[in-house]
Tab-separated table of C-alpha atoms in Angstrom:
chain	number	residue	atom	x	y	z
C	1	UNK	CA	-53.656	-23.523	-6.474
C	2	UNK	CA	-51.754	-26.930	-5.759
C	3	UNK	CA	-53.619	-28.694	-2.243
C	4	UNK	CA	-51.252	-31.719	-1.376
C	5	UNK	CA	-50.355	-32.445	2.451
C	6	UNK	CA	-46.833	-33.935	0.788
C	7	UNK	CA	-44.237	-31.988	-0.095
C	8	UNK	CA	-42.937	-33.954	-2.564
C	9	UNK	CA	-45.826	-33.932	-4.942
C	10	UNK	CA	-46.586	-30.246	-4.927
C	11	UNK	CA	-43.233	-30.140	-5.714
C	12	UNK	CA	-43.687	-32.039	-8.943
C	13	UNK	CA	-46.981	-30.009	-9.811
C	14	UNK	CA	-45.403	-26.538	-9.099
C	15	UNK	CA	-42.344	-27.082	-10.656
C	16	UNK	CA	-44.416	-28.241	-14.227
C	17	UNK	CA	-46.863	-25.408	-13.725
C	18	UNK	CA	-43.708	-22.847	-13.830
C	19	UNK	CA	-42.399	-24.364	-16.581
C	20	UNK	CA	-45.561	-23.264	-18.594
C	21	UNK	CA	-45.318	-19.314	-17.074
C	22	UNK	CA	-48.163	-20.665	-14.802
C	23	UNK	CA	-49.092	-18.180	-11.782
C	24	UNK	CA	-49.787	-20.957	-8.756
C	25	UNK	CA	-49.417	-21.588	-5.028
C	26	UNK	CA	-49.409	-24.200	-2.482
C	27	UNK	CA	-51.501	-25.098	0.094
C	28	UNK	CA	-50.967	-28.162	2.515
C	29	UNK	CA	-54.773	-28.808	3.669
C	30	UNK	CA	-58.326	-28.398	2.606
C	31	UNK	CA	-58.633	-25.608	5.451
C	32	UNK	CA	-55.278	-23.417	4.069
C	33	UNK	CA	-56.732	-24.016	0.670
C	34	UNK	CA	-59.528	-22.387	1.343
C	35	UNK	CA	-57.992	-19.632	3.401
C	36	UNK	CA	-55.854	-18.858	-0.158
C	37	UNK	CA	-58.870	-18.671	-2.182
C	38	UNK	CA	-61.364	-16.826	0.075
C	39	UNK	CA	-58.208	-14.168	0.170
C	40	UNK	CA	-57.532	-14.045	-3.262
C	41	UNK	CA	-61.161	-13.482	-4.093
C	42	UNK	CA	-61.538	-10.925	-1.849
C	43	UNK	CA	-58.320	-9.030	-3.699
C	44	UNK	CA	-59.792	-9.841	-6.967
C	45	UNK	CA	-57.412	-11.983	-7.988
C	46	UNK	CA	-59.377	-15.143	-7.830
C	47	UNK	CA	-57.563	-18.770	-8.483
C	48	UNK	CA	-59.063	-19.822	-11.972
C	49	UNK	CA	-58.404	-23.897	-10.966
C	50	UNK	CA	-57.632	-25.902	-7.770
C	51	UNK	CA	-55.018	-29.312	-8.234
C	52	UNK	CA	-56.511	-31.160	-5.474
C	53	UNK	CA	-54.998	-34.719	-4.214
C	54	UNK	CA	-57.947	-37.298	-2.860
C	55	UNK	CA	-56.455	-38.124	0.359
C	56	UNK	CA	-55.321	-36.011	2.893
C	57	UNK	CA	-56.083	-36.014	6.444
C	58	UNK	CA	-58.922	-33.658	8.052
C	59	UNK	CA	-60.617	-32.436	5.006
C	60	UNK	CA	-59.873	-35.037	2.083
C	61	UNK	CA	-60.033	-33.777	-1.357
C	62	UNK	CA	-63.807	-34.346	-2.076
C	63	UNK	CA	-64.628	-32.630	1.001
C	64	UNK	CA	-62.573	-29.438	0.164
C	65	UNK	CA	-64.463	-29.853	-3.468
C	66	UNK	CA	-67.604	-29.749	-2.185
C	67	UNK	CA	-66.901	-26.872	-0.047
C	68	UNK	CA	-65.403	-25.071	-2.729
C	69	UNK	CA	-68.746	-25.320	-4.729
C	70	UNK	CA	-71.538	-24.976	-1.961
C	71	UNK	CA	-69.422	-21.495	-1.351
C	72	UNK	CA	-70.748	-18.710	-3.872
C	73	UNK	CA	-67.833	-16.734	-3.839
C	74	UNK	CA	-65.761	-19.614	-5.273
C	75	UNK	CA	-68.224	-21.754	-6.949
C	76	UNK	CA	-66.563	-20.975	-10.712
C	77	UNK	CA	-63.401	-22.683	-9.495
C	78	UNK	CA	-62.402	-25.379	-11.728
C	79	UNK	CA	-61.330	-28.217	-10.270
C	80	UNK	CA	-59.185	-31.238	-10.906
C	81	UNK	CA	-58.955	-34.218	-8.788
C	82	UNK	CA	-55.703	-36.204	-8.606
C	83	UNK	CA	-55.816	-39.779	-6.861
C	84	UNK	CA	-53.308	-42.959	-6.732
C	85	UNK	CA	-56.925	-44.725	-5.419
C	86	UNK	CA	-58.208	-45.304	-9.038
C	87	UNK	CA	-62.019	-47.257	-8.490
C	88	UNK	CA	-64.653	-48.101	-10.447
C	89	UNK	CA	-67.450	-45.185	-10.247
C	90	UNK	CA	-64.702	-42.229	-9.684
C	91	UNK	CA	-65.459	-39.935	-12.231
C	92	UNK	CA	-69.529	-40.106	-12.168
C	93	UNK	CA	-68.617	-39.368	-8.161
C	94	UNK	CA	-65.700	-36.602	-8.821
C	95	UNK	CA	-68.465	-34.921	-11.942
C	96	UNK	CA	-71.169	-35.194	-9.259
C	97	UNK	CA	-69.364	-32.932	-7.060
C	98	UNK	CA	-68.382	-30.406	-9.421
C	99	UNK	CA	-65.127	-31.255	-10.592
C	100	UNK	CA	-63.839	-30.490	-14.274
C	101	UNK	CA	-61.854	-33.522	-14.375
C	102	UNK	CA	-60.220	-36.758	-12.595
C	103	UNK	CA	-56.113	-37.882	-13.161
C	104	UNK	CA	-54.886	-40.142	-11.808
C	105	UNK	CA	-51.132	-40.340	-9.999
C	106	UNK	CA	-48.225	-41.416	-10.584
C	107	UNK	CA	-48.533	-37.991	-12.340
C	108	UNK	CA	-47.127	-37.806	-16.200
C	109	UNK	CA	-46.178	-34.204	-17.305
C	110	UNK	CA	-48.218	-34.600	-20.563
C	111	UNK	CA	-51.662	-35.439	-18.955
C	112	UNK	CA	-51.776	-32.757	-16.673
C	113	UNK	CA	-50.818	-30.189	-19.406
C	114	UNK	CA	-53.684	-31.546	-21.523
C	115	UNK	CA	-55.591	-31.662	-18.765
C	116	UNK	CA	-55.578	-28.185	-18.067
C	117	UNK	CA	-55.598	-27.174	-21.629
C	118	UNK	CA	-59.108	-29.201	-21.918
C	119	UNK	CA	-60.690	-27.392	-18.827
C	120	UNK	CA	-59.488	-24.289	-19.543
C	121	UNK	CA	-60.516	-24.422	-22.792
C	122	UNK	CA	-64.050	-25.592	-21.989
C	123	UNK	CA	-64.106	-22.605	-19.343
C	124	UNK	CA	-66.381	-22.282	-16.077
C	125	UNK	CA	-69.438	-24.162	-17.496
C	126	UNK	CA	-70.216	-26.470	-14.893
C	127	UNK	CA	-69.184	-30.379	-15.333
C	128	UNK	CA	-72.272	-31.470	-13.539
C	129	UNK	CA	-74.790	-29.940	-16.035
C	130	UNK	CA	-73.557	-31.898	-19.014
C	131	UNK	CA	-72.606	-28.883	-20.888
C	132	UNK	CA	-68.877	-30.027	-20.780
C	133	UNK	CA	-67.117	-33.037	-21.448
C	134	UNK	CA	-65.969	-34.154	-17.919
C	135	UNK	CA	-61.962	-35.207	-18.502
C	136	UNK	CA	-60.755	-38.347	-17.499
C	137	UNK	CA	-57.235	-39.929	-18.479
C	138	UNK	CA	-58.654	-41.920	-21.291
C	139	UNK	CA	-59.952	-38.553	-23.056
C	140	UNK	CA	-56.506	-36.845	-22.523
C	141	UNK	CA	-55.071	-40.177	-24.087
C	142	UNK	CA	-57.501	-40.179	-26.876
C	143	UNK	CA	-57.231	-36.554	-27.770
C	144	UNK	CA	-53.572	-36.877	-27.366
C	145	UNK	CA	-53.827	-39.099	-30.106
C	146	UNK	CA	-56.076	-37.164	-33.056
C	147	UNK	CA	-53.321	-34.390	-32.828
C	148	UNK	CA	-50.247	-36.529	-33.442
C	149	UNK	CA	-48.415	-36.493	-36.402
C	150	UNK	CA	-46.380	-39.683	-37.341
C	151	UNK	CA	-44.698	-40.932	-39.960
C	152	UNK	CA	-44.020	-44.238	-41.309
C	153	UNK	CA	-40.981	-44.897	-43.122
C	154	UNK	CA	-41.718	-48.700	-45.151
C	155	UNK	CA	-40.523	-49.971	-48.452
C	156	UNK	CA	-42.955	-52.730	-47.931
C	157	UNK	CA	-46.610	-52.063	-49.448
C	158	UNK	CA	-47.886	-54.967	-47.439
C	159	UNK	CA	-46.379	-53.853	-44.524
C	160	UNK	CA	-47.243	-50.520	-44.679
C	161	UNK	CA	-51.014	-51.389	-44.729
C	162	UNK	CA	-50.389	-53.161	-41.778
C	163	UNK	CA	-48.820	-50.674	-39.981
C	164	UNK	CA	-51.054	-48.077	-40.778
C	165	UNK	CA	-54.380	-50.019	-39.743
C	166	UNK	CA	-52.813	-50.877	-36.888
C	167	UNK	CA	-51.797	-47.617	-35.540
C	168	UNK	CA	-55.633	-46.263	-36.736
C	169	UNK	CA	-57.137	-48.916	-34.072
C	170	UNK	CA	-54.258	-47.461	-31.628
C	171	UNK	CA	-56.510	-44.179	-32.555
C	172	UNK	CA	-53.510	-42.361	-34.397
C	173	UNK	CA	-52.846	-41.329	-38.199
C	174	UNK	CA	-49.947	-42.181	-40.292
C	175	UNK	CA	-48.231	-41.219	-43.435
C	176	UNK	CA	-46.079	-43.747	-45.140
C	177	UNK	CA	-43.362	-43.095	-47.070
C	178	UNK	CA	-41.162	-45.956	-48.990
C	179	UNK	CA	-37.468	-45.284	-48.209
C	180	UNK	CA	-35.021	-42.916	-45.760
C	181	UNK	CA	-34.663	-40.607	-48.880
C	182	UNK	CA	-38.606	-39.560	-48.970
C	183	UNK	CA	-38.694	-39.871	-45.304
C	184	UNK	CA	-35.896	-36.993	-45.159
C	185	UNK	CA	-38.124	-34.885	-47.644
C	186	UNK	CA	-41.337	-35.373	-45.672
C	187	UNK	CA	-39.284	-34.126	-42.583
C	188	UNK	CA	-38.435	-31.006	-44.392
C	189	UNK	CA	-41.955	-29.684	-44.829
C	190	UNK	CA	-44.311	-31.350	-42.346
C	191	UNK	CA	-44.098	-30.665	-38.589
C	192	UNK	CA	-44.055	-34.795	-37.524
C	193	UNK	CA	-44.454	-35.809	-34.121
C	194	UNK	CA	-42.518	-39.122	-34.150
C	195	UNK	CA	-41.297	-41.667	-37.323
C	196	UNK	CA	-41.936	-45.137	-37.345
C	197	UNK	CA	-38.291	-46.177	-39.799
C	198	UNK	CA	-38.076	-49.247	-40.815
C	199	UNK	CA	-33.889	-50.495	-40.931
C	200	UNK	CA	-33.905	-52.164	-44.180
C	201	UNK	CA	-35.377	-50.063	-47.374
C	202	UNK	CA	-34.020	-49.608	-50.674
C	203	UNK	CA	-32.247	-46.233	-51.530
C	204	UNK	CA	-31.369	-45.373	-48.579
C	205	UNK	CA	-31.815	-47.456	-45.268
C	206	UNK	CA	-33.276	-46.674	-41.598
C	207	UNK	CA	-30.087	-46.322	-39.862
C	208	UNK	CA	-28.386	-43.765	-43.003
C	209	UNK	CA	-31.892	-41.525	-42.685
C	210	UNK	CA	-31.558	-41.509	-39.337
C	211	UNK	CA	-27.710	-40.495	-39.142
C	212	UNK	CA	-29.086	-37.716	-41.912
C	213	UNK	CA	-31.750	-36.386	-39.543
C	214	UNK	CA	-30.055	-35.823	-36.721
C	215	UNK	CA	-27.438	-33.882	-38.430
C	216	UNK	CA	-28.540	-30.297	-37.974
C	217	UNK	CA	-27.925	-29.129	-41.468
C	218	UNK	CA	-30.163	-31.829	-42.852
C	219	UNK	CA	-33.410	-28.789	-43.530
C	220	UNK	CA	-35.612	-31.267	-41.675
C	221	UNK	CA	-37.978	-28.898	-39.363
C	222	UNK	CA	-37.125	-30.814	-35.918
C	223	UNK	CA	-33.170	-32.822	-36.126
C	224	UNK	CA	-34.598	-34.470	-32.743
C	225	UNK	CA	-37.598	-35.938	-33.675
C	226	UNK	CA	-38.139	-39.075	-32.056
C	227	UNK	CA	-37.235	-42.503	-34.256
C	228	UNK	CA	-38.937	-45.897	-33.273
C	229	UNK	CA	-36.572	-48.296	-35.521
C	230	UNK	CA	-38.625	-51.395	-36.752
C	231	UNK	CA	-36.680	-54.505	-37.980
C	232	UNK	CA	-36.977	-57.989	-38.617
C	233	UNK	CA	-33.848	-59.140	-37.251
C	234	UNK	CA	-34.644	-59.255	-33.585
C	235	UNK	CA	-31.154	-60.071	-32.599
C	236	UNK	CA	-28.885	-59.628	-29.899
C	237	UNK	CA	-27.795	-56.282	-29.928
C	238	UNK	CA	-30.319	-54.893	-32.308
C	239	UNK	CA	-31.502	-52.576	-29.876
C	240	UNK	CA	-28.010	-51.251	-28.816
C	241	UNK	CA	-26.993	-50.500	-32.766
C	242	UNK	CA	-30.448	-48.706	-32.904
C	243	UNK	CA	-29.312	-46.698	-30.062
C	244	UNK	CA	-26.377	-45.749	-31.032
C	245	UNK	CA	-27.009	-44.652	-34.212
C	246	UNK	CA	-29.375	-42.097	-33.046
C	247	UNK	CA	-32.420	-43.558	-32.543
C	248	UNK	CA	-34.729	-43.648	-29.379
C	249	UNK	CA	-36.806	-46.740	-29.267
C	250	UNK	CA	-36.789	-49.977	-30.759
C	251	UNK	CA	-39.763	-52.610	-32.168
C	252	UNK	CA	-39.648	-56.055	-33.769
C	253	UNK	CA	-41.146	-57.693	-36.041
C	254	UNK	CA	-43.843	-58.755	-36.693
C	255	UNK	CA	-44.780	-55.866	-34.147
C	256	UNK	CA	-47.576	-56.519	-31.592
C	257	UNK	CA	-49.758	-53.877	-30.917
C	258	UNK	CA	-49.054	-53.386	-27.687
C	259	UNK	CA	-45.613	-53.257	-27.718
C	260	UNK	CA	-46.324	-50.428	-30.260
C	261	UNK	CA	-48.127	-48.802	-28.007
C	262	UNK	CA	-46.106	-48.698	-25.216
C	263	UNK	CA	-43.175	-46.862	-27.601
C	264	UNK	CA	-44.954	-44.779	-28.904
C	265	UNK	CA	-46.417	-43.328	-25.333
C	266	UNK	CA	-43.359	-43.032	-24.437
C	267	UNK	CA	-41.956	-41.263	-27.086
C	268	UNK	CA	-44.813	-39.048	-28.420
C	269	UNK	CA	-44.458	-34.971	-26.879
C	270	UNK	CA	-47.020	-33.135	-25.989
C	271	UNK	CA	-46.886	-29.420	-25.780
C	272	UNK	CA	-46.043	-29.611	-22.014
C	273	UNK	CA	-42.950	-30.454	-23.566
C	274	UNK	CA	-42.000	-27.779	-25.160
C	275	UNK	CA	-39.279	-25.267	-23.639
C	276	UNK	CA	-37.231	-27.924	-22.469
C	277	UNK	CA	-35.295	-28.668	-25.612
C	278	UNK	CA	-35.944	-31.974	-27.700
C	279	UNK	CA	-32.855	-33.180	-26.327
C	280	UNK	CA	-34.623	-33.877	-22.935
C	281	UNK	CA	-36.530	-36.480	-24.543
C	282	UNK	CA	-33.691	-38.469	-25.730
C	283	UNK	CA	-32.195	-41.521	-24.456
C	284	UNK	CA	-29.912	-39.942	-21.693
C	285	UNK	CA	-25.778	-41.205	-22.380
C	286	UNK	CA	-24.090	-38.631	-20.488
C	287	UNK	CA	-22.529	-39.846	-17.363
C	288	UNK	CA	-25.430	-37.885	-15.246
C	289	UNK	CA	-27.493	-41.054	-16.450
C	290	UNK	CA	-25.511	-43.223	-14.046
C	291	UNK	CA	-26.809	-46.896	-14.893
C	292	UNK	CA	-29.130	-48.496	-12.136
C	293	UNK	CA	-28.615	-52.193	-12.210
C	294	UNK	CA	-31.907	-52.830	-10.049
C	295	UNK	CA	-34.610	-51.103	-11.432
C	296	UNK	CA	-36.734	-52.958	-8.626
C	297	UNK	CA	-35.000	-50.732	-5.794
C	298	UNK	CA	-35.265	-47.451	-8.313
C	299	UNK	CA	-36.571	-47.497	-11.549
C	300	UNK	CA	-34.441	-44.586	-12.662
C	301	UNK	CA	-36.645	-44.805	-16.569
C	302	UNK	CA	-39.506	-43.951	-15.046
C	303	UNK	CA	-38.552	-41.124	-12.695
C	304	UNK	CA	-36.745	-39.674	-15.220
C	305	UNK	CA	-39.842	-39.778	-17.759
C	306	UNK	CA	-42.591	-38.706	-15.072
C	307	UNK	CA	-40.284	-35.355	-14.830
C	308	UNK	CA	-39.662	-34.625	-18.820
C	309	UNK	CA	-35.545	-35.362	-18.237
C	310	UNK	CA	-34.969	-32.872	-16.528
C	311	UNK	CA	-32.046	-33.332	-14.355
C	312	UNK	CA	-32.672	-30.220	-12.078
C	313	UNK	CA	-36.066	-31.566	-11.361
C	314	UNK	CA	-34.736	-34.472	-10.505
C	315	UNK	CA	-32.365	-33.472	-7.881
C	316	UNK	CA	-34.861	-31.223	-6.184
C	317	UNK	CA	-37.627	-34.032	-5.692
C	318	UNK	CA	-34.903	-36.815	-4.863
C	319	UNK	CA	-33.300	-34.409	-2.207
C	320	UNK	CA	-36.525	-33.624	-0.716
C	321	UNK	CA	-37.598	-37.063	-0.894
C	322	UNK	CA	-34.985	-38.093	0.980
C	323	UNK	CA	-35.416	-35.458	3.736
C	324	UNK	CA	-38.640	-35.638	4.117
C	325	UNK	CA	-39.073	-39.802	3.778
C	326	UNK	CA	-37.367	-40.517	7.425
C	327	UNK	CA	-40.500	-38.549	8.856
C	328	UNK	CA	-43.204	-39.853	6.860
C	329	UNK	CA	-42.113	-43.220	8.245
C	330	UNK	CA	-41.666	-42.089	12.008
C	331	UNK	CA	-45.145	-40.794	11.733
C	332	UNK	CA	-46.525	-44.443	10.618
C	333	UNK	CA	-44.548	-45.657	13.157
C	334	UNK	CA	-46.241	-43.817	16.384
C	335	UNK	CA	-49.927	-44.440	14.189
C	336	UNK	CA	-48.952	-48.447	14.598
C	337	UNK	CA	-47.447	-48.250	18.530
C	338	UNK	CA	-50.908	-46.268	19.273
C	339	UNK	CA	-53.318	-48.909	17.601
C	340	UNK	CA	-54.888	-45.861	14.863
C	341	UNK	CA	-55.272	-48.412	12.281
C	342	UNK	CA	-56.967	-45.141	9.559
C	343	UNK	CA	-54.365	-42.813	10.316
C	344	UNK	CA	-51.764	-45.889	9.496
C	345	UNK	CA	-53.512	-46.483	6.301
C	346	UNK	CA	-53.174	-43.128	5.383
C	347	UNK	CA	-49.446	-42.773	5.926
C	348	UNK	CA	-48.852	-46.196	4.221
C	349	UNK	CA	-50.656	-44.365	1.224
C	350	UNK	CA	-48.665	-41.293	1.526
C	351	UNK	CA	-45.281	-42.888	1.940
C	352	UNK	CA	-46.752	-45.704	-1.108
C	353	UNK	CA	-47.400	-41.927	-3.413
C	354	UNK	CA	-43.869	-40.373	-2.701
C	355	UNK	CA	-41.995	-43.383	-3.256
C	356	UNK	CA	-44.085	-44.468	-6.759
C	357	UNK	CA	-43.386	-40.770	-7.991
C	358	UNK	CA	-39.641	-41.211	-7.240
C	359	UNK	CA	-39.509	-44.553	-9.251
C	360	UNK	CA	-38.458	-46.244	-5.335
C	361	UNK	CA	-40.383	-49.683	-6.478
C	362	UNK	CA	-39.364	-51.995	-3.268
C	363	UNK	CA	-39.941	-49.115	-1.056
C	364	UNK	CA	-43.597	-48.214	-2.675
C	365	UNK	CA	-44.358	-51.925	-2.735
C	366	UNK	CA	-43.631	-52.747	0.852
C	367	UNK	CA	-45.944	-49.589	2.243
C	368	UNK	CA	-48.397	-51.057	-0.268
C	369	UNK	CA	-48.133	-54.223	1.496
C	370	UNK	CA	-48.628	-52.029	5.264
C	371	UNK	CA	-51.689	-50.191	3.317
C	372	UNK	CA	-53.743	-52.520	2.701
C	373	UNK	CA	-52.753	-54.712	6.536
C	374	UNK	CA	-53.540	-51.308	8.112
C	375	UNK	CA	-56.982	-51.331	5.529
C	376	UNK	CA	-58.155	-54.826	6.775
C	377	UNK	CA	-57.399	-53.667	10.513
C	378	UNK	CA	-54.521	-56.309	11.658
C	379	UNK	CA	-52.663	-54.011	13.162
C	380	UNK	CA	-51.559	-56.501	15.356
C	381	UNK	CA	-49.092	-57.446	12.664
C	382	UNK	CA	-47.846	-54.286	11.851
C	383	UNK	CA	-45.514	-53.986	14.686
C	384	UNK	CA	-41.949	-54.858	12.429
C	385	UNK	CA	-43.534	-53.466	9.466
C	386	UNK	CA	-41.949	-49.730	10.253
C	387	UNK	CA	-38.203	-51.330	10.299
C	388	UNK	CA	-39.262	-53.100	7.079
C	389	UNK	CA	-40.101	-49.796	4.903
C	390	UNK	CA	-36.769	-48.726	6.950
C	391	UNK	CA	-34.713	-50.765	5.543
C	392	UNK	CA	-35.871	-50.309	2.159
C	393	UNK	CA	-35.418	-46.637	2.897
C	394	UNK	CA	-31.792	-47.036	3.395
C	395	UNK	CA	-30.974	-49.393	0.546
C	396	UNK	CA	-33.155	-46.736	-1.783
C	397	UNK	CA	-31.051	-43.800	0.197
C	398	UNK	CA	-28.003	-45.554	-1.243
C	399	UNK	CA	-28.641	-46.140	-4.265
C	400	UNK	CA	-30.149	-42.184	-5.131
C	401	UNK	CA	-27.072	-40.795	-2.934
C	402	UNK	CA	-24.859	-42.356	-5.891
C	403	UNK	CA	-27.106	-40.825	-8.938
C	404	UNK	CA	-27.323	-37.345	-7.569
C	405	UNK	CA	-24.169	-37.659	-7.201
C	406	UNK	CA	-23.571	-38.820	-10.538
C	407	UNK	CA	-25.863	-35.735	-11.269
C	408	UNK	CA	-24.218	-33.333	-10.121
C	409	UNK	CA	-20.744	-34.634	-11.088
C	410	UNK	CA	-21.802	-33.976	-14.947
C	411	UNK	CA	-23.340	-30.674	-14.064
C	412	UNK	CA	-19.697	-29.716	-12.737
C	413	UNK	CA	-21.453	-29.202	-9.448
C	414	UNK	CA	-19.901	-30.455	-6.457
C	415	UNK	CA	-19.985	-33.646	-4.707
């Protein structure tokens, strides 16, 4: 059961949960949520876990948890918590309550997959009694880790140790190989996650391995594996001959750890991923992946990656998003003209939540900006702030009219 009063982001939840053959439904409030499961138990089809967001008006979501397990008809519920309010003390607070873990949102496909995997797997024991490990996003991340398989492609001994030792403090495991040519091999029999290739190694180099892999016949087990291409050369234009040559990301050397890190969460699956193809997780060229010049009015990159490249997806949130946006900020408006300073922090933090999952960045920043006025209680200067978010509305408006238009130009669809 997905609880969310925004449309938007039970949208993204429902739309992953199908995806995995997942049996859900929607509720929009902490009451209706409970109506669902106090009707479901009664047909003996209980809900096995509740997606819960934090803040919602009436009942928030540690209200509704609480309810759920002070009632002894629903008590075995598992519960995660989902919250854009990250603070310090959360999860001792969310485990206190009951719940079976704590994610936080913008929400990534691949954390709530492993999320559920984790609770599901550690069943209906209950978090608070220590006989379960309570799952926060550093645990996903960390697990996430231990089960990848990568594969580093380095003709350099030296560098290899580095690499290696590195990547073991990142809390991953490596295998190095010394040229494209073993690389290929390795590819053929072991089911890697991602390779690390170095672009210049003897025999044969990054960028000939790489054409190699991606050609279907090559016998490797996965032609669309993604390729982090490491060189020296950090030139202009490395990164666009990487690119084109079939490779997905791109480091430097000497690499800094946290560059590395940032590829390689990136580029990493999960098994949320799976079903939708290896070519989703590419670098997108078709003409659907209409080039944003401003990613701080829509960072297009992010969207995209929060919902696994999937170009359906994407028109169905951006579509609702739009319809649904013009509201949420006529609603803040009438909280501001009638002085309810809460109820105007609350819509700031919805409108901040839809426009973050949507990759809107001026739009999300600017009701940030209202949130935390409204949270100090000057609403006297709040008046112009709902023409503000308006106008960032439009210019956003524009700018995702033209890419689902783009959209559905390369899906032959019609304008």
């Amino acid at each position: 059961l997905v609880v969310d009063d925004h449309e938007v982001n039970r949208l993204l939840v429902t739309r992953l949960l199908e995806s995995w053959g997942c049996r859900y439904a929607e509720a929009e409030s902490g009451p209706a949520a409970l109506d669902r499961l106090h009707v479901a138990a009664s047909e003996g089809d209980p809900y096995r876990v509740v997606i819960m967001d934090m803040l919602m008006p009436g009942m928030d979501g540690a209200g509704l948890g609480a309810a759920i397990k002070a009632d002894p008809v629903l008590t075995s519920t598992i519960l995660i918590m989902m919250t854009s309010l990250a603070e310090r003390g959360d999860a001792n607070r969310f485990r206190s309550l009951g719940f079976s873990a704590y994610i936080t949102k913008p929400l990534r496909q691949s954390q709530l997959f492993d999320t559920l995997a984790m609770v599901l797997a550690d069943g209906h024991a209950e978090p608070a009694s220590g006989s379960v490990r309570f799952v926060t996003r550093h645990r996903v991340s960390e697990a996430r880790k231990r089960r990848a398989r990568i594969l580093l492609a380095e003709d350099s001994k030296t560098n290899q140790l580095v690499a290696i030792k590195m990547l073991e403090k990142l809390g991953y495991k490596a295998d190095a190989v010394a040229n494209g040519k073993e690389a290929i091999e390795s590819l053929r029999t072991i089911p890697y996650e991602l390779v690390l290739m170095d672009v210049q190694m003897p025999e044969m180099d990054g960028f000939e391995a790489t054409r190699r892999i991606r050609d279907a016949a090559s016998g490797v087990l996965n032609s669309q594996i993604p390729i982090i291409a490491m060189t020296a050369h950090a030139m202009a234009g490395d990164r666009e001959r990487c690119l084109g040559m079939g490779m997905n990301d791109y480091v430097s050397k000497p690499i800094s750890p946290v560059v590395l890190a940032a590829a390689l969460e990136r580029w990493l699956p999960s098994e949320g991923d799976m079903g939708f193809g290896a070519e989703k997780r590419l670098v997108d060229k078709t003409a659907a992946a209409v080039a944003i010049q401003d990613s701080s009015i829509f960072d297009k990159e992010g969207m995209l990656g929060r919902l696994m490249h999937d170009e359906e997806l994407a028109c169905s949130v951006l579509e609702t998003f739009l319809e649904d946006m013009p509201l949420q900020i006529a609603t803040l408006r009438s909280f501001i003209e009638a002085g309810m300073t809460a109820d105007a922090e609350r819509q700031a933090h919805t409108i901040k939540g839809a426009a973050a999952n949507v990759g809107g960045e001026a739009l999300r920043s600017a009701a940030a900006a209202v949130e935390q006025a409204a949270a100090s209680g000057r609403i006297d200067t709040l008046a112009s702030a709902p023409s503000e978010l308006e106008a960032h509305f439009e210019t956003l408006r524009e700018t995702l009219a033209a890419y689902l238009n783009a959209l559905k130009q390369a899906a032959g669809g019609v304008p």
